[in-house]
Amino acid sequence: MAGLILRRLLMVVPVLFGVSVIVFLVISLIPGDPARAILGTFATPANIAEVTRQLGLDRPLPVQYIIWVGKLLHGDLGRSYILHKPVAEEVMERLMPTLLLAGTALVLASIAGILLGVVAAVRQNGWQDKLITVTVLIGISTPSFWLGMLLIFWFGVRLEWLPVGGMRELFGGGGALDTARHLVLPAVTLAAVAAAVLVRLTRGAMLEVLRQDYVRTARAKGLTERRVIYVHAFRNALVGVIPVIGLQAGFALGGAVYIETVFQWPGIGRMLVSAISTRDILLVQGGVLVVATAYVLINLLTDLAQGLLDPRLRDA
Amino acid sequence: MSATAAATIAVAAPAGRGAARPSAWSRLTHNRMASIGLVLLGIIVAIVLAAPILPLAPPNVTHIAQRLHAPLTPGHLLGTDQVGRDILSRLIWGTRLSLAVGVFAALAAGFIGSVIGLLAAYRGGLADTLLMRGIDMLMAFPYLLLALAIVAVLGPGLLHAMLAIIVVNVPFFARGVRGGALSVVRTDFMAAARLSGLSDMRILLTELLPNVLPGIVIGVSTTIGWMILETAGLSFLGLGAQPPQADLGGMLGEGRNLLQVAPHVATIPGIVILLLAIGINLVGDGLRDVLDPKLKSGGLARFYPVTDAAPGAQRRRGLDLPGEAAARLPLALRGLRTEFRVGRSVYAAVGGVDLSIAPGEAVGVVGESGSGKTVTALSVLGLVATPPGRIVGGEILHHGEDLAGASLARLQEIRGRRIAYVFQDPQTTLNPLLPVGEQIAETIRRHQGLRRAEAMRRAIVLLDSVHIPDAAEKARAWPHELSGGQRQRVGIAIALANDPELIIADEPTTALDVTTQAQVLKLLNELRRQRGAALLFISHDFGVIAELCDRVHVMYGGRVVESGPVAEVLGRPRHPYTQRLLACVPELGRRGPPIAPIPGLPPSTDALPPGCAFAPRCALAEARCSAGDIALLPVAPGHAARCVRVAA
């Protein structure tokens, strides 16, 4: 296992390097003068000159990159000239709510998706399977932002069961319970699509695994179907499902952009949307970099989880 | 879903040439879900195409006085929005736009991704490495975030949003197509094409592309729905279509703030997106089922825990009552018939087999692949895959009890306890995720109700008895850490775990190398003799049977053609098939006629000839061989053959 951890950690390094290059290039791809773009429409020539010098925009690209990475390693992501505060500070403030939302959604989606997927496979062609299949079809065809609006309308406005938005600080005034109440609707909305994908995948993986020779061996030993399905088949199916949970983490982190907008959740997604409309490029850059890094690390975790489950990966 | 789409491309690609035959369309329309999708999609497309000639209000003309009318207002079927525009009109024009954007984006991403994937696979080497590392980098970003970054750079707008969606989807296609193409690039016919001096372009277009095209079609069709949702999402955020122009997402975004006053403004476009996406996904899934050979044959049906069997009365038709003796036998098959139904064909894999095993006796079944010997063995404990397998006739008597009609619970008591199996390929028959000790211990726990630790202790004793060194250590090993021979020893330990009275071994050594084969066979035979277990030994190898078994049954085309004591059958084979089969066994140190392979192939069991199934390959065949059913007639005490020449 130690070998696997080391190998995966080493693999993360070039990926993070690649991510940083792509994020860095965002600035240089801006048509026209990046300094002007960063400062917005009210930039004075003096401001522009200062930003150009600060970011080294007058130097060759590789040098710019090195300067940028150097600052990055010191936690300096530049300054938002719209919000008048350091990008790193704003991004870090917004990161926790997003991770909480996406993490909760991912856990919900994994539990629901795997559970329903197994049920659908075990009851293949039964009414449970048909019901689940139709629900999944609707799930992957529903725009999450619309689903969010519907939930707000029914549970927030009509039934008044749950708050519909207005979270400002995670653990501010209301305490953890208040946070949890605010979290329910957005997390469920965000989980819906990911769950649908995981149901499909788990169902397919289970059906595939249930045809394997070792399942026949398990049955030939006289083991109960319960043990055949949940010990022999399920574990093997899970090996194929876990990397997709990692993939879904990416969709959840991205989908959070919609959900945070619909539910006015104070996360990075909503920050990014407003930063794009105010053309606050450095803030966009910082936000994308941090979320992408989080995503890379989540995938590292799912890789390791897969290794825990499958001894063949540990030794390979 | 792009992720699954990419995976499907890789799976579907080896479909090879002509996966999309003309019948693909008819198969698609015969798929109920897909035809619902086609109809749904057809209606939507017809309406949006007809938009210019429909009597619609202009979509972008505002009438503040008529704002926020509810649906079904005269003149405004679906009501009006916050500035009095007709929602129906905006909806149809918006759908037109969303659909166009989605289809174009999917095609563009599919095209660019395919080109990259094909080039990477075809060129290989550095180009492949560079392209794929670049793709990896792009895929390291959460999907939507990269799109946002691109829009941030280019500025909001429908065109930019579409570009962003295309860029983030290219990696999925590139990866999938490369995977599919690689499996083709490595084939012989590609090498032949290169050697024949065709230009690269020509090979790419005429050899490689047709092979990965089905995968690309599946990828594109399953991605369009996703693309529409994503572009709608960007418009919803205000980063896509800009007012007054509106796609479905933009309309939703405008309706968001009116949720409390006029819920219909946001609800209606949402329903249309939903319907559109459902239609596209249904058709996409249908296409995948049609084009993907793995799923096409219904290959993913789940196997039942027990083989389906016809009702007892039906199975016993024409069968006399079992004799008293059957009650003493661990196994007596009487007229066993097991069939597979695949589509319209019925494969009579086992066509009426009689076979009995006395306590402690070793009985062999020998025959070519497809002779029905394995299906016979698996039928005993209901382990033939259902669907498509079914026991349609005969009885499987275990001390007089008919196992073919037994409940699952009863079978589970007998499986592994009274009758145990050793399977063919220990590579695939052991669970890769459980330590081997556990795989032995669990069957002990199941049948002897022992506690975990005690069961494991016995598992270690068993491992030791099958001559696995460091048994205590090896009990914790995973199957992949053992050699093939060791794995099969574990298989034998599993079979012996509960001291069964019958062990069914189905070609237990075929997957092993020759020296290991001999050791494993010797071990199996010694241990089962010590414990007094009977043995049903399935093999294609007469030599092995001769060494191990007391009696032998020769199977051909799903039936026993000759049976008798091993020495007798070996010494005086009476059926021409047995004779030819024995002529194929080389004997060390004996000079004789050269090995004579049997001409022709065994018959397919869905189209067995009448009479003797071997007649078409038999040098001695006469007209009466194919005239009608031929009985298994005794030729000597305990020795019988199914041949017209015997009867004469």
PDB file of C-alpha atoms in Angstrom, chain A residues 14-15 17-20 22-23 26-27 29-31 121-124 130 133-134 137-138 140-143 145-146 149-150 152-153 157-158 193 197 200-201 204 207-208 210-225 227 229 231-233 235-236 239 247-251 253-255 257-258 261-264 269 272-273 276-277 279 281 284 287-289 291-292 295-296 299 309-312 314-315, chain B residues 1-4 33 134 137-146 148-149 151-156 172 226 229-230 232-234 236-237 239 249 252 255-256 259-260 263 266-271 273-274 277-278 281-282 285 288 294 298-305 378 381 383 408 411-413 415-417 419-421 423-425 428-434 438-440 442-443 445-447 452 478 480-481 494 498:
ATOM      1  CA  PRO A  14       2.991  16.547 -13.077  1.00  0.00           C
ATOM      2  CA  VAL A  15      -0.776  16.866 -13.073  1.00  0.00           C
ATOM      3  CA  PHE A  17       2.109  21.315 -12.886  1.00  0.00           C
ATOM      4  CA  GLY A  18      -0.105  20.956 -15.953  1.00  0.00           C
ATOM      5  CA  VAL A  19      -3.055  22.479 -14.146  1.00  0.00           C
ATOM      6  CA  SER A  20      -0.971  25.455 -13.077  1.00  0.00           C
ATOM      7  CA  ILE A  22      -3.220  25.955 -18.073  1.00  0.00           C
ATOM      8  CA  VAL A  23      -4.536  28.290 -15.393  1.00  0.00           C
ATOM      9  CA  VAL A  26      -5.678  31.943 -19.058  1.00  0.00           C
ATOM     10  CA  ILE A  27      -4.267  35.425 -18.525  1.00  0.00           C
ATOM     11  CA  LEU A  29      -4.933  34.224 -23.777  1.00  0.00           C
ATOM     12  CA  ILE A  30      -6.975  37.319 -23.005  1.00  0.00           C
ATOM     13  CA  PRO A  31      -7.354  39.281 -26.207  1.00  0.00           C
ATOM     14  CA  ALA A 121     -29.255  -5.017 -10.832  1.00  0.00           C
ATOM     15  CA  VAL A 122     -30.463  -7.567  -8.317  1.00  0.00           C
ATOM     16  CA  ARG A 123     -34.070  -7.019  -9.391  1.00  0.00           C
ATOM     17  CA  GLN A 124     -33.194  -6.761 -13.062  1.00  0.00           C
ATOM     18  CA  LYS A 130     -37.956  -0.314 -14.245  1.00  0.00           C
ATOM     19  CA  THR A 133     -34.284   3.137 -14.726  1.00  0.00           C
ATOM     20  CA  VAL A 134     -36.994   5.663 -15.576  1.00  0.00           C
ATOM     21  CA  LEU A 137     -33.352   8.761 -17.199  1.00  0.00           C
ATOM     22  CA  ILE A 138     -35.260  11.752 -15.856  1.00  0.00           C
ATOM     23  CA  ILE A 140     -29.720  12.723 -16.169  1.00  0.00           C
ATOM     24  CA  SER A 141     -32.053  14.730 -18.400  1.00  0.00           C
ATOM     25  CA  THR A 142     -32.955  17.349 -15.792  1.00  0.00           C
ATOM     26  CA  PRO A 143     -31.020  20.595 -15.702  1.00  0.00           C
ATOM     27  CA  PHE A 145     -30.455  24.556 -11.884  1.00  0.00           C
ATOM     28  CA  TRP A 146     -34.072  23.993 -12.868  1.00  0.00           C
ATOM     29  CA  MET A 149     -35.673  26.167  -8.665  1.00  0.00           C
ATOM     30  CA  LEU A 150     -38.468  23.615  -8.439  1.00  0.00           C
ATOM     31  CA  ILE A 152     -37.087  26.085  -3.847  1.00  0.00           C
ATOM     32  CA  PHE A 153     -40.584  26.682  -5.126  1.00  0.00           C
ATOM     33  CA  VAL A 157     -42.012  28.898  -0.980  1.00  0.00           C
ATOM     34  CA  ARG A 158     -45.082  26.660  -0.933  1.00  0.00           C
ATOM     35  CA  VAL A 193     -27.524  14.156 -11.344  1.00  0.00           C
ATOM     36  CA  VAL A 197     -24.977   8.539 -13.234  1.00  0.00           C
ATOM     37  CA  ARG A 200     -26.449   3.455 -14.128  1.00  0.00           C
ATOM     38  CA  LEU A 201     -22.856   2.606 -13.579  1.00  0.00           C
ATOM     39  CA  GLY A 204     -24.033  -2.183 -15.120  1.00  0.00           C
ATOM     40  CA  LEU A 207     -24.694  -7.165 -13.801  1.00  0.00           C
ATOM     41  CA  GLU A 208     -21.260  -7.599 -15.309  1.00  0.00           C
ATOM     42  CA  LEU A 210     -22.677 -11.313 -11.417  1.00  0.00           C
ATOM     43  CA  ARG A 211     -21.773 -13.142 -14.630  1.00  0.00           C
ATOM     44  CA  GLN A 212     -18.211 -13.773 -13.579  1.00  0.00           C
ATOM     45  CA  ASP A 213     -16.858 -17.239 -12.947  1.00  0.00           C
ATOM     46  CA  TYR A 214     -16.021 -16.526  -9.310  1.00  0.00           C
ATOM     47  CA  VAL A 215     -19.664 -15.734  -8.642  1.00  0.00           C
ATOM     48  CA  ARG A 216     -20.517 -19.170  -9.993  1.00  0.00           C
ATOM     49  CA  THR A 217     -17.846 -20.598  -7.692  1.00  0.00           C
ATOM     50  CA  ALA A 218     -19.403 -18.787  -4.739  1.00  0.00           C
ATOM     51  CA  ARG A 219     -22.792 -20.258  -5.630  1.00  0.00           C
ATOM     52  CA  ALA A 220     -21.263 -23.708  -6.111  1.00  0.00           C
ATOM     53  CA  LYS A 221     -20.072 -23.517  -2.501  1.00  0.00           C
ATOM     54  CA  GLY A 222     -23.672 -23.223  -1.415  1.00  0.00           C
ATOM     55  CA  LEU A 223     -23.296 -19.668  -0.114  1.00  0.00           C
ATOM     56  CA  THR A 224     -26.515 -17.746   0.363  1.00  0.00           C
ATOM     57  CA  GLU A 225     -27.496 -15.288  -2.365  1.00  0.00           C
ATOM     58  CA  ARG A 227     -23.427 -13.400   0.612  1.00  0.00           C
ATOM     59  CA  ILE A 229     -24.312 -10.643  -4.013  1.00  0.00           C
ATOM     60  CA  VAL A 231     -19.684  -9.981  -0.434  1.00  0.00           C
ATOM     61  CA  HIS A 232     -18.559 -11.530  -3.692  1.00  0.00           C
ATOM     62  CA  ALA A 233     -20.253  -9.451  -6.367  1.00  0.00           C
ATOM     63  CA  ARG A 235     -16.996  -5.641  -3.693  1.00  0.00           C
ATOM     64  CA  ASN A 236     -15.871  -6.396  -7.196  1.00  0.00           C
ATOM     65  CA  VAL A 239     -13.766  -1.443  -7.719  1.00  0.00           C
ATOM     66  CA  LEU A 247     -15.097  11.750 -11.713  1.00  0.00           C
ATOM     67  CA  GLN A 248     -18.426  12.766 -10.216  1.00  0.00           C
ATOM     68  CA  ALA A 249     -16.519  14.908  -7.721  1.00  0.00           C
ATOM     69  CA  GLY A 250     -15.495  16.962 -10.750  1.00  0.00           C
ATOM     70  CA  PHE A 251     -19.074  17.257 -11.919  1.00  0.00           C
ATOM     71  CA  LEU A 253     -17.534  20.867  -8.051  1.00  0.00           C
ATOM     72  CA  GLY A 254     -18.494  22.244 -11.467  1.00  0.00           C
ATOM     73  CA  GLY A 255     -22.222  21.826 -10.956  1.00  0.00           C
ATOM     74  CA  VAL A 257     -21.603  26.833  -9.852  1.00  0.00           C
ATOM     75  CA  TYR A 258     -25.278  26.531 -10.816  1.00  0.00           C
ATOM     76  CA  THR A 261     -26.178  30.662  -7.932  1.00  0.00           C
ATOM     77  CA  VAL A 262     -29.694  29.293  -7.551  1.00  0.00           C
ATOM     78  CA  PHE A 263     -29.477  28.928  -3.764  1.00  0.00           C
ATOM     79  CA  GLN A 264     -27.229  31.936  -3.194  1.00  0.00           C
ATOM     80  CA  GLY A 269     -18.973  28.917  -7.874  1.00  0.00           C
ATOM     81  CA  LEU A 272     -16.668  32.820 -10.203  1.00  0.00           C
ATOM     82  CA  VAL A 273     -19.878  33.753 -11.969  1.00  0.00           C
ATOM     83  CA  ILE A 276     -16.644  36.624 -14.836  1.00  0.00           C
ATOM     84  CA  SER A 277     -19.332  39.221 -15.308  1.00  0.00           C
ATOM     85  CA  ARG A 279     -14.192  40.571 -15.676  1.00  0.00           C
ATOM     86  CA  ILE A 281      -9.735  37.815 -14.223  1.00  0.00           C
ATOM     87  CA  VAL A 284     -11.370  33.700 -11.775  1.00  0.00           C
ATOM     88  CA  GLY A 287     -10.785  30.251  -7.978  1.00  0.00           C
ATOM     89  CA  VAL A 288     -10.278  27.824 -10.861  1.00  0.00           C
ATOM     90  CA  LEU A 289      -6.794  26.932  -9.632  1.00  0.00           C
ATOM     91  CA  VAL A 291     -10.928  24.094  -7.129  1.00  0.00           C
ATOM     92  CA  ALA A 292      -8.914  22.189  -9.736  1.00  0.00           C
ATOM     93  CA  TYR A 295     -10.305  17.978  -7.552  1.00  0.00           C
ATOM     94  CA  VAL A 296      -6.877  16.490  -8.233  1.00  0.00           C
ATOM     95  CA  ASN A 299      -9.058  11.873  -7.305  1.00  0.00           C
ATOM     96  CA  LEU A 309     -10.320  -2.469  -1.956  1.00  0.00           C
ATOM     97  CA  ASP A 310      -8.386  -4.236  -4.669  1.00  0.00           C
ATOM     98  CA  PRO A 311      -5.163  -6.004  -3.665  1.00  0.00           C
ATOM     99  CA  ARG A 312      -4.115  -6.332  -7.309  1.00  0.00           C
ATOM    100  CA  ARG A 314      -1.562  -2.428  -4.452  1.00  0.00           C
ATOM    101  CA  ASP A 315       1.054  -4.725  -5.901  1.00  0.00           C
TER     102      ASP A 315
ATOM    103  CA  MET B   1     -22.878  11.867 -20.044  1.00  0.00           C
ATOM    104  CA  SER B   2     -19.519  12.503 -21.469  1.00  0.00           C
ATOM    105  CA  ALA B   3     -17.676  10.229 -19.088  1.00  0.00           C
ATOM    106  CA  THR B   4     -19.785   7.214 -19.855  1.00  0.00           C
ATOM    107  CA  MET B  33     -37.590   3.090 -25.272  1.00  0.00           C
ATOM    108  CA  GLY B 134      -2.344  17.435 -22.904  1.00  0.00           C
ATOM    109  CA  MET B 137      -4.187  18.027 -18.164  1.00  0.00           C
ATOM    110  CA  LEU B 138      -7.530  19.243 -19.485  1.00  0.00           C
ATOM    111  CA  MET B 139      -9.293  16.378 -17.768  1.00  0.00           C
ATOM    112  CA  ALA B 140      -7.649  17.255 -14.467  1.00  0.00           C
ATOM    113  CA  PHE B 141     -10.072  20.183 -14.276  1.00  0.00           C
ATOM    114  CA  PRO B 142     -13.591  19.830 -13.009  1.00  0.00           C
ATOM    115  CA  TYR B 143     -15.550  19.803 -16.230  1.00  0.00           C
ATOM    116  CA  LEU B 144     -17.590  22.983 -15.940  1.00  0.00           C
ATOM    117  CA  LEU B 145     -14.839  24.993 -14.334  1.00  0.00           C
ATOM    118  CA  LEU B 146     -12.674  24.851 -17.401  1.00  0.00           C
ATOM    119  CA  LEU B 148     -16.068  28.950 -17.080  1.00  0.00           C
ATOM    120  CA  ALA B 149     -12.401  29.887 -17.340  1.00  0.00           C
ATOM    121  CA  VAL B 151     -15.779  32.097 -21.038  1.00  0.00           C
ATOM    122  CA  ALA B 152     -14.019  34.343 -18.567  1.00  0.00           C
ATOM    123  CA  VAL B 153     -11.221  34.895 -21.050  1.00  0.00           C
ATOM    124  CA  LEU B 154     -13.349  35.270 -24.163  1.00  0.00           C
ATOM    125  CA  GLY B 155     -16.203  37.137 -22.506  1.00  0.00           C
ATOM    126  CA  PRO B 156     -19.860  36.077 -22.229  1.00  0.00           C
ATOM    127  CA  PHE B 172     -13.576  12.631 -23.610  1.00  0.00           C
ATOM    128  CA  TRP B 226     -25.515  16.723 -22.066  1.00  0.00           C
ATOM    129  CA  LEU B 229     -27.939  21.006 -20.652  1.00  0.00           C
ATOM    130  CA  GLU B 230     -24.472  22.541 -20.337  1.00  0.00           C
ATOM    131  CA  ALA B 232     -28.378  26.050 -21.260  1.00  0.00           C
ATOM    132  CA  GLY B 233     -26.566  26.196 -17.937  1.00  0.00           C
ATOM    133  CA  LEU B 234     -24.095  28.808 -19.130  1.00  0.00           C
ATOM    134  CA  PHE B 236     -28.786  30.472 -17.308  1.00  0.00           C
ATOM    135  CA  LEU B 237     -25.787  31.990 -15.534  1.00  0.00           C
ATOM    136  CA  LEU B 239     -22.710  33.776 -19.681  1.00  0.00           C
ATOM    137  CA  GLY B 249     -31.309  28.319 -20.456  1.00  0.00           C
ATOM    138  CA  LEU B 252     -34.937  29.879 -17.325  1.00  0.00           C
ATOM    139  CA  GLY B 255     -37.720  33.310 -14.894  1.00  0.00           C
ATOM    140  CA  ARG B 256     -35.644  32.620 -11.815  1.00  0.00           C
ATOM    141  CA  LEU B 259     -40.456  32.217  -9.170  1.00  0.00           C
ATOM    142  CA  GLN B 260     -42.846  33.515  -6.546  1.00  0.00           C
ATOM    143  CA  PRO B 263     -43.678  30.322 -11.652  1.00  0.00           C
ATOM    144  CA  ALA B 266     -39.267  29.386 -15.356  1.00  0.00           C
ATOM    145  CA  THR B 267     -41.205  26.130 -15.263  1.00  0.00           C
ATOM    146  CA  ILE B 268     -42.144  25.893 -18.934  1.00  0.00           C
ATOM    147  CA  PRO B 269     -38.664  26.172 -20.482  1.00  0.00           C
ATOM    148  CA  GLY B 270     -37.419  23.701 -17.858  1.00  0.00           C
ATOM    149  CA  ILE B 271     -39.994  21.146 -18.963  1.00  0.00           C
ATOM    150  CA  ILE B 273     -35.274  21.089 -21.760  1.00  0.00           C
ATOM    151  CA  LEU B 274     -36.261  17.985 -19.817  1.00  0.00           C
ATOM    152  CA  ALA B 277     -32.923  15.747 -23.102  1.00  0.00           C
ATOM    153  CA  ILE B 278     -35.082  12.686 -22.403  1.00  0.00           C
ATOM    154  CA  ASN B 281     -30.949  10.282 -24.190  1.00  0.00           C
ATOM    155  CA  LEU B 282     -33.482   7.608 -25.140  1.00  0.00           C
ATOM    156  CA  ASP B 285     -29.118   4.751 -25.344  1.00  0.00           C
ATOM    157  CA  ARG B 288     -25.693   2.295 -28.074  1.00  0.00           C
ATOM    158  CA  LYS B 294     -21.578  -6.471 -26.135  1.00  0.00           C
ATOM    159  CA  GLY B 298     -28.778  -8.941 -24.341  1.00  0.00           C
ATOM    160  CA  GLY B 299     -25.413 -10.008 -22.965  1.00  0.00           C
ATOM    161  CA  LEU B 300     -25.919  -8.183 -19.727  1.00  0.00           C
ATOM    162  CA  ALA B 301     -28.840 -10.222 -18.484  1.00  0.00           C
ATOM    163  CA  ARG B 302     -28.343 -11.242 -14.892  1.00  0.00           C
ATOM    164  CA  PHE B 303     -27.919 -14.938 -14.214  1.00  0.00           C
ATOM    165  CA  TYR B 304     -30.359 -16.499 -11.789  1.00  0.00           C
ATOM    166  CA  PRO B 305     -28.930 -18.268  -8.754  1.00  0.00           C
ATOM    167  CA  LEU B 378     -23.117 -27.695 -14.316  1.00  0.00           C
ATOM    168  CA  LEU B 381     -26.450 -28.375  -9.086  1.00  0.00           C
ATOM    169  CA  LEU B 383     -25.279 -23.827 -12.088  1.00  0.00           C
ATOM    170  CA  LEU B 408     -32.744 -22.868  -4.190  1.00  0.00           C
ATOM    171  CA  LEU B 411     -29.681 -26.794  -3.544  1.00  0.00           C
ATOM    172  CA  GLN B 412     -27.624 -24.448  -1.397  1.00  0.00           C
ATOM    173  CA  GLU B 413     -27.527 -27.104   1.316  1.00  0.00           C
ATOM    174  CA  ARG B 415     -23.823 -27.347  -3.057  1.00  0.00           C
ATOM    175  CA  GLY B 416     -20.373 -27.515  -1.542  1.00  0.00           C
ATOM    176  CA  ARG B 417     -21.587 -29.880   1.194  1.00  0.00           C
ATOM    177  CA  ILE B 419     -21.535 -32.327  -4.000  1.00  0.00           C
ATOM    178  CA  ALA B 420     -18.650 -29.964  -4.656  1.00  0.00           C
ATOM    179  CA  TYR B 421     -17.075 -28.539  -7.804  1.00  0.00           C
ATOM    180  CA  PHE B 423     -13.740 -25.551 -11.944  1.00  0.00           C
ATOM    181  CA  GLN B 424     -11.663 -25.175 -15.022  1.00  0.00           C
ATOM    182  CA  ASP B 425      -9.732 -21.929 -14.841  1.00  0.00           C
ATOM    183  CA  THR B 428     -11.162 -16.569 -13.053  1.00  0.00           C
ATOM    184  CA  THR B 429     -12.949 -18.868 -10.645  1.00  0.00           C
ATOM    185  CA  LEU B 430     -11.443 -17.476  -7.454  1.00  0.00           C
ATOM    186  CA  ASN B 431     -12.660 -14.109  -6.224  1.00  0.00           C
ATOM    187  CA  PRO B 432      -9.772 -11.664  -6.788  1.00  0.00           C
ATOM    188  CA  LEU B 433     -10.688  -9.541  -3.766  1.00  0.00           C
ATOM    189  CA  LEU B 434     -10.801 -12.183  -1.039  1.00  0.00           C
ATOM    190  CA  GLU B 438     -11.230 -16.848   3.497  1.00  0.00           C
ATOM    191  CA  GLN B 439     -12.592 -18.405   0.301  1.00  0.00           C
ATOM    192  CA  ILE B 440     -12.073 -21.845   1.809  1.00  0.00           C
ATOM    193  CA  GLU B 442     -16.494 -19.354   4.111  1.00  0.00           C
ATOM    194  CA  THR B 443     -17.741 -22.635   2.704  1.00  0.00           C
ATOM    195  CA  ARG B 445     -18.658 -21.722   7.976  1.00  0.00           C
ATOM    196  CA  ARG B 446     -21.656 -21.984   5.701  1.00  0.00           C
ATOM    197  CA  HIS B 447     -22.081 -25.734   6.039  1.00  0.00           C
ATOM    198  CA  ARG B 452     -14.626 -17.638  11.904  1.00  0.00           C
ATOM    199  CA  TRP B 478      -4.729 -13.026  -2.612  1.00  0.00           C
ATOM    200  CA  HIS B 480      -3.164 -13.110  -7.858  1.00  0.00           C
ATOM    201  CA  GLU B 481      -0.212 -13.780  -5.579  1.00  0.00           C
ATOM    202  CA  ILE B 494     -12.489 -25.587  -1.469  1.00  0.00           C
ATOM    203  CA  ASN B 498     -16.848 -30.195   3.721  1.00  0.00           C
TER     204      ASN B 498
END
